[in-house]
Short mmCIF file of C-alpha atoms in Angstrom, two decimals:
data_model
loop_
_atom_site.label_atom_id
_atom_site.label_comp_id
_atom_site.label_asym_id
_atom_site.label_seq_id
_atom_site.Cartn_x
_atom_site.Cartn_y
_atom_site.Cartn_z
CA UNK U 1 116.87 40.08 130.58
CA UNK U 2 115.32 42.42 133.09
CA UNK U 3 117.01 45.61 134.20
CA UNK U 4 116.09 48.33 136.63
CA UNK U 5 117.19 51.91 136.30
CA UNK U 6 117.13 54.42 139.10
CA UNK U 7 118.20 58.05 138.99
CA UNK U 8 119.79 60.27 140.01
CA UNK U 9 122.63 58.46 141.77
CA UNK U 10 123.22 61.33 144.18
CA UNK U 11 121.19 64.37 145.07
CA UNK U 12 121.74 67.31 147.39
CA UNK U 13 118.64 69.32 148.19
CA UNK U 14 117.81 72.16 150.59
CA UNK U 15 115.22 71.72 153.30
CA UNK U 16 111.76 72.57 152.02
CA UNK U 17 112.51 71.83 148.39
CA UNK U 18 110.57 69.27 146.33
CA UNK U 19 111.81 65.83 145.38
CA UNK U 20 111.30 63.47 142.49
CA UNK U 21 113.14 60.16 142.18
CA UNK U 22 112.38 57.92 139.25
CA UNK U 23 112.70 54.20 138.72
CA UNK U 24 111.99 52.23 135.57
CA UNK U 25 112.11 48.53 134.85
CA UNK U 26 112.79 46.92 131.49
CA UNK U 27 112.25 43.40 130.24
CA UNK U 28 109.23 42.43 132.28
CA UNK U 29 105.58 43.36 132.55
CA UNK U 30 103.35 44.00 135.54
CA UNK U 31 106.14 43.88 138.11
CA UNK U 32 105.67 44.59 141.77
CA UNK U 33 107.57 47.77 142.55
CA UNK U 34 109.05 48.96 145.83
CA UNK U 35 110.68 52.02 147.37
CA UNK U 36 112.96 51.54 150.38
CA UNK U 37 114.97 53.95 152.49
CA UNK U 38 118.16 53.00 154.27
CA UNK U 39 119.81 55.12 156.96
CA UNK U 40 123.60 54.89 157.15
CA UNK U 41 124.69 51.49 158.48
CA UNK U 42 121.12 50.35 158.98
CA UNK U 43 118.60 47.99 157.41
CA UNK U 44 115.98 48.68 154.78
CA UNK U 45 112.75 50.44 155.59
CA UNK U 46 109.92 49.79 153.14
CA UNK U 47 108.24 53.05 152.16
CA UNK U 48 105.84 52.14 149.35
CA UNK U 49 104.95 49.23 147.15
CA UNK U 50 102.78 48.86 144.09
CA UNK U 51 101.21 45.82 142.45
CA UNK U 52 99.84 47.71 139.43
CA UNK U 53 99.32 51.05 137.73
CA UNK U 54 97.84 53.55 140.13
CA UNK U 55 97.92 51.07 143.04
CA UNK U 56 100.15 52.34 145.84
CA UNK U 57 100.43 51.04 149.39
CA UNK U 58 102.18 53.11 152.02
CA UNK U 59 104.01 51.42 154.85
CA UNK U 60 105.24 54.43 156.80
CA UNK U 61 103.42 57.75 157.32
CA UNK U 62 105.67 60.58 156.20
CA UNK U 63 105.84 63.53 153.88
CA UNK U 64 106.75 61.31 150.93
CA UNK U 65 104.42 59.98 148.27
CA UNK U 66 104.72 57.54 145.40
CA UNK U 67 103.07 57.19 142.05
CA UNK U 68 103.00 54.59 139.31
CA UNK U 69 101.88 56.34 136.13
CA UNK U 70 102.98 53.49 133.86
CA UNK U 71 103.39 49.76 134.31
CA UNK U 72 107.16 49.87 134.70
CA UNK U 73 107.64 53.35 136.16
CA UNK U 74 107.67 54.17 139.86
CA UNK U 75 108.20 57.68 141.19
CA UNK U 76 108.98 58.84 144.72
CA UNK U 77 108.07 62.43 145.49
CA UNK U 78 107.92 65.03 148.18
CA UNK U 79 106.52 68.55 148.16
CA UNK U 80 108.78 69.79 150.97
CA UNK U 81 111.82 67.85 152.12
CA UNK U 82 112.79 67.53 155.76
CA UNK U 83 116.25 66.97 157.21
CA UNK U 84 115.08 63.53 158.29
CA UNK U 85 114.49 62.57 154.65
CA UNK U 86 118.23 62.19 154.13
CA UNK U 87 119.27 58.66 153.32
CA UNK U 88 119.86 56.06 150.68
CA UNK U 89 116.78 55.32 148.57
CA UNK U 90 116.46 52.04 146.76
CA UNK U 91 113.92 50.99 144.16
CA UNK U 92 113.22 47.31 143.60
CA UNK U 93 111.03 45.06 141.50
CA UNK U 94 109.85 41.48 141.77
CA UNK U 95 107.64 39.10 139.85
CA UNK U 96 105.39 38.81 142.86
CA UNK U 97 105.64 35.10 143.56
CA UNK U 98 106.85 33.98 146.95
CA UNK U 99 109.93 32.35 145.48
CA UNK U 100 111.05 35.31 143.43
CA UNK U 101 113.68 37.68 144.81
CA UNK U 102 113.46 41.41 144.71
CA UNK U 103 115.92 43.01 142.32
CA UNK U 104 117.28 46.40 143.25
CA UNK U 105 118.40 49.50 141.45
CA UNK U 106 121.72 51.13 142.26
CA UNK U 107 120.13 53.58 144.69
CA UNK U 108 120.03 57.34 145.21
CA UNK U 109 122.01 58.99 147.98
CA UNK U 110 119.92 61.95 149.12
CA UNK U 111 121.43 64.64 151.33
CA UNK U 112 119.27 67.39 152.76
CA UNK U 113 121.00 70.64 153.72
CA UNK J 1 103.78 39.57 162.05
CA UNK J 2 106.93 38.39 160.38
CA UNK J 3 110.31 39.32 161.81
CA UNK J 4 113.93 38.64 160.89
CA UNK J 5 116.71 38.65 163.48
CA UNK J 6 120.41 38.86 162.71
CA UNK J 7 122.25 38.83 166.01
CA UNK J 8 125.74 39.54 164.66
CA UNK J 9 126.17 43.24 163.89
CA UNK J 10 129.73 42.59 162.71
CA UNK J 11 131.87 39.60 161.85
CA UNK J 12 135.52 39.09 160.96
CA UNK J 13 136.90 36.17 158.98
CA UNK J 14 140.31 35.35 157.65
CA UNK J 15 140.68 35.14 153.88
CA UNK J 16 140.11 31.59 152.53
CA UNK J 17 138.25 30.48 155.66
CA UNK J 18 134.53 29.72 155.88
CA UNK J 19 132.10 31.93 157.79
CA UNK J 20 128.51 31.51 158.95
CA UNK J 21 126.14 34.46 159.20
CA UNK J 22 123.16 33.83 161.44
CA UNK J 23 119.53 34.51 160.62
CA UNK J 24 116.44 33.54 162.56
CA UNK J 25 112.91 34.35 161.56
CA UNK J 26 109.47 34.44 163.04
CA UNK J 27 106.36 33.66 161.04
CA UNK J 28 103.10 31.82 161.42
CA UNK J 29 102.98 31.04 157.70
CA UNK J 30 103.61 27.48 156.59
CA UNK J 31 104.81 28.56 153.17
CA UNK J 32 107.43 31.28 152.77
CA UNK J 33 110.69 32.14 151.07
CA UNK J 34 114.03 33.08 152.57
CA UNK J 35 116.65 35.17 150.81
CA UNK J 36 120.13 36.52 151.41
CA UNK J 37 121.44 39.74 149.90
CA UNK J 38 124.90 41.29 149.82
CA UNK J 39 125.39 45.06 149.94
CA UNK J 40 128.93 46.26 149.18
CA UNK J 41 130.04 49.73 150.18
CA UNK J 42 128.89 51.02 146.80
CA UNK J 43 125.31 50.42 147.96
CA UNK J 44 123.73 48.07 145.45
CA UNK J 45 121.78 45.11 146.82
CA UNK J 46 122.89 41.85 145.26
CA UNK J 47 120.69 38.77 145.50
CA UNK J 48 122.73 35.74 146.62
CA UNK J 49 120.56 32.75 147.41
CA UNK J 50 116.98 31.57 147.95
CA UNK J 51 115.45 28.83 150.11
CA UNK J 52 111.79 27.82 150.01
CA UNK J 53 110.15 26.64 153.19
CA UNK J 54 109.21 23.33 151.60
CA UNK J 55 112.57 22.71 149.99
CA UNK J 56 114.05 19.60 151.55
CA UNK J 57 117.60 20.30 150.49
CA UNK J 58 119.67 23.27 151.54
CA UNK J 59 120.19 25.77 148.74
CA UNK J 60 123.65 26.27 147.29
CA UNK J 61 124.98 28.84 144.84
CA UNK J 62 128.69 28.60 144.21
CA UNK J 63 130.49 29.49 147.44
CA UNK J 64 127.21 30.33 149.17
CA UNK J 65 125.05 27.80 150.93
CA UNK J 66 122.06 28.18 153.17
CA UNK J 67 121.86 26.09 156.32
CA UNK J 68 118.08 25.82 156.69
CA UNK J 69 116.68 24.43 159.93
CA UNK J 70 112.94 24.83 159.71
CA UNK J 71 112.08 23.62 163.20
CA UNK J 72 114.49 26.13 164.69
CA UNK J 73 113.37 28.81 162.21
CA UNK J 74 116.90 29.56 161.19
CA UNK J 75 118.41 30.20 157.75
CA UNK J 76 122.11 30.77 158.18
CA UNK J 77 124.31 31.77 155.27
CA UNK J 78 127.59 29.93 154.90
CA UNK J 79 130.31 31.46 152.75
CA UNK J 80 133.13 29.08 151.95
CA UNK J 81 136.67 30.13 151.07
CA UNK J 82 136.14 33.81 151.92
CA UNK J 83 137.56 36.40 149.58
CA UNK J 84 138.42 40.04 150.20
CA UNK J 85 135.57 40.99 147.89
CA UNK J 86 133.12 39.33 150.28
CA UNK J 87 133.53 42.24 152.70
CA UNK J 88 130.06 43.82 152.76
CA UNK J 89 126.77 44.05 154.62
CA UNK J 90 124.66 40.91 154.41
CA UNK J 91 120.89 40.96 154.81
CA UNK J 92 118.55 38.08 155.44
CA UNK J 93 115.00 38.54 154.16
CA UNK J 94 111.73 36.64 154.10
CA UNK J 95 108.75 36.74 151.80
CA UNK J 96 105.50 35.58 153.39
CA UNK J 97 103.06 33.26 151.73
CA UNK J 98 100.54 36.01 151.16
CA UNK J 99 101.09 39.67 150.59
CA UNK J 100 103.69 41.36 148.49
CA UNK J 101 106.29 42.46 150.96
CA UNK J 102 109.65 41.28 152.02
CA UNK J 103 110.81 41.58 155.60
CA UNK J 104 114.51 42.38 155.96
CA UNK J 105 116.77 41.81 158.92
CA UNK J 106 119.06 44.54 160.29
CA UNK J 107 122.11 43.09 158.55
CA UNK J 108 125.56 41.78 159.45
CA UNK J 109 128.73 43.56 158.38
CA UNK J 110 131.34 41.03 157.29
CA UNK J 111 134.98 42.00 157.09
CA UNK J 112 137.42 39.63 155.41
CA UNK J 113 140.98 39.98 156.65
CA UNK J 114 144.00 39.33 154.40
#
């Protein structure tokens, strides 16, 4: 069966520091991969999605970037974090067909001090 | 552009009663998928139920059913026999016919009272 791993679960970082969040999927090949951010008590904001290695689409202009160095690995990065980057970050994968749900990792709670 | 509306920011239901969470959507696609997710306080997003736009029967999964009214563009989630563990945020989402992205609604917070 397919599983998705996302780490770390929580992270506290100072303003201006770099960021790297990693997500890996097991048990499937060529998944669509997604990064979302969720502010407290709010809905999901799509940040990036990828349909293949090296293919990244950005939905929201910001100081974050994403990379997909391997088929089942998706990385969210920043060179210098802002206070506004605080939130709950979720990685997800899907098979890509219209009828297939997205499956989510457990999320990373990021606090910027 | 696709859009999901969930007009109930919060809902209360008594344990063992049924509850309906509303979802309306806007799309010009003829073919699309509709999904409901549950997010407990721990944060994980749990997939509950799927309805395809061409499915003639309403989807059911255990205590969850989807009341799909295509002409009204609504896809309401019905939870029967509510349990305390059903207390969570619930998100309605849509996948368009083309493109890779889901569109999520703002969510409804359900609280089940003992």
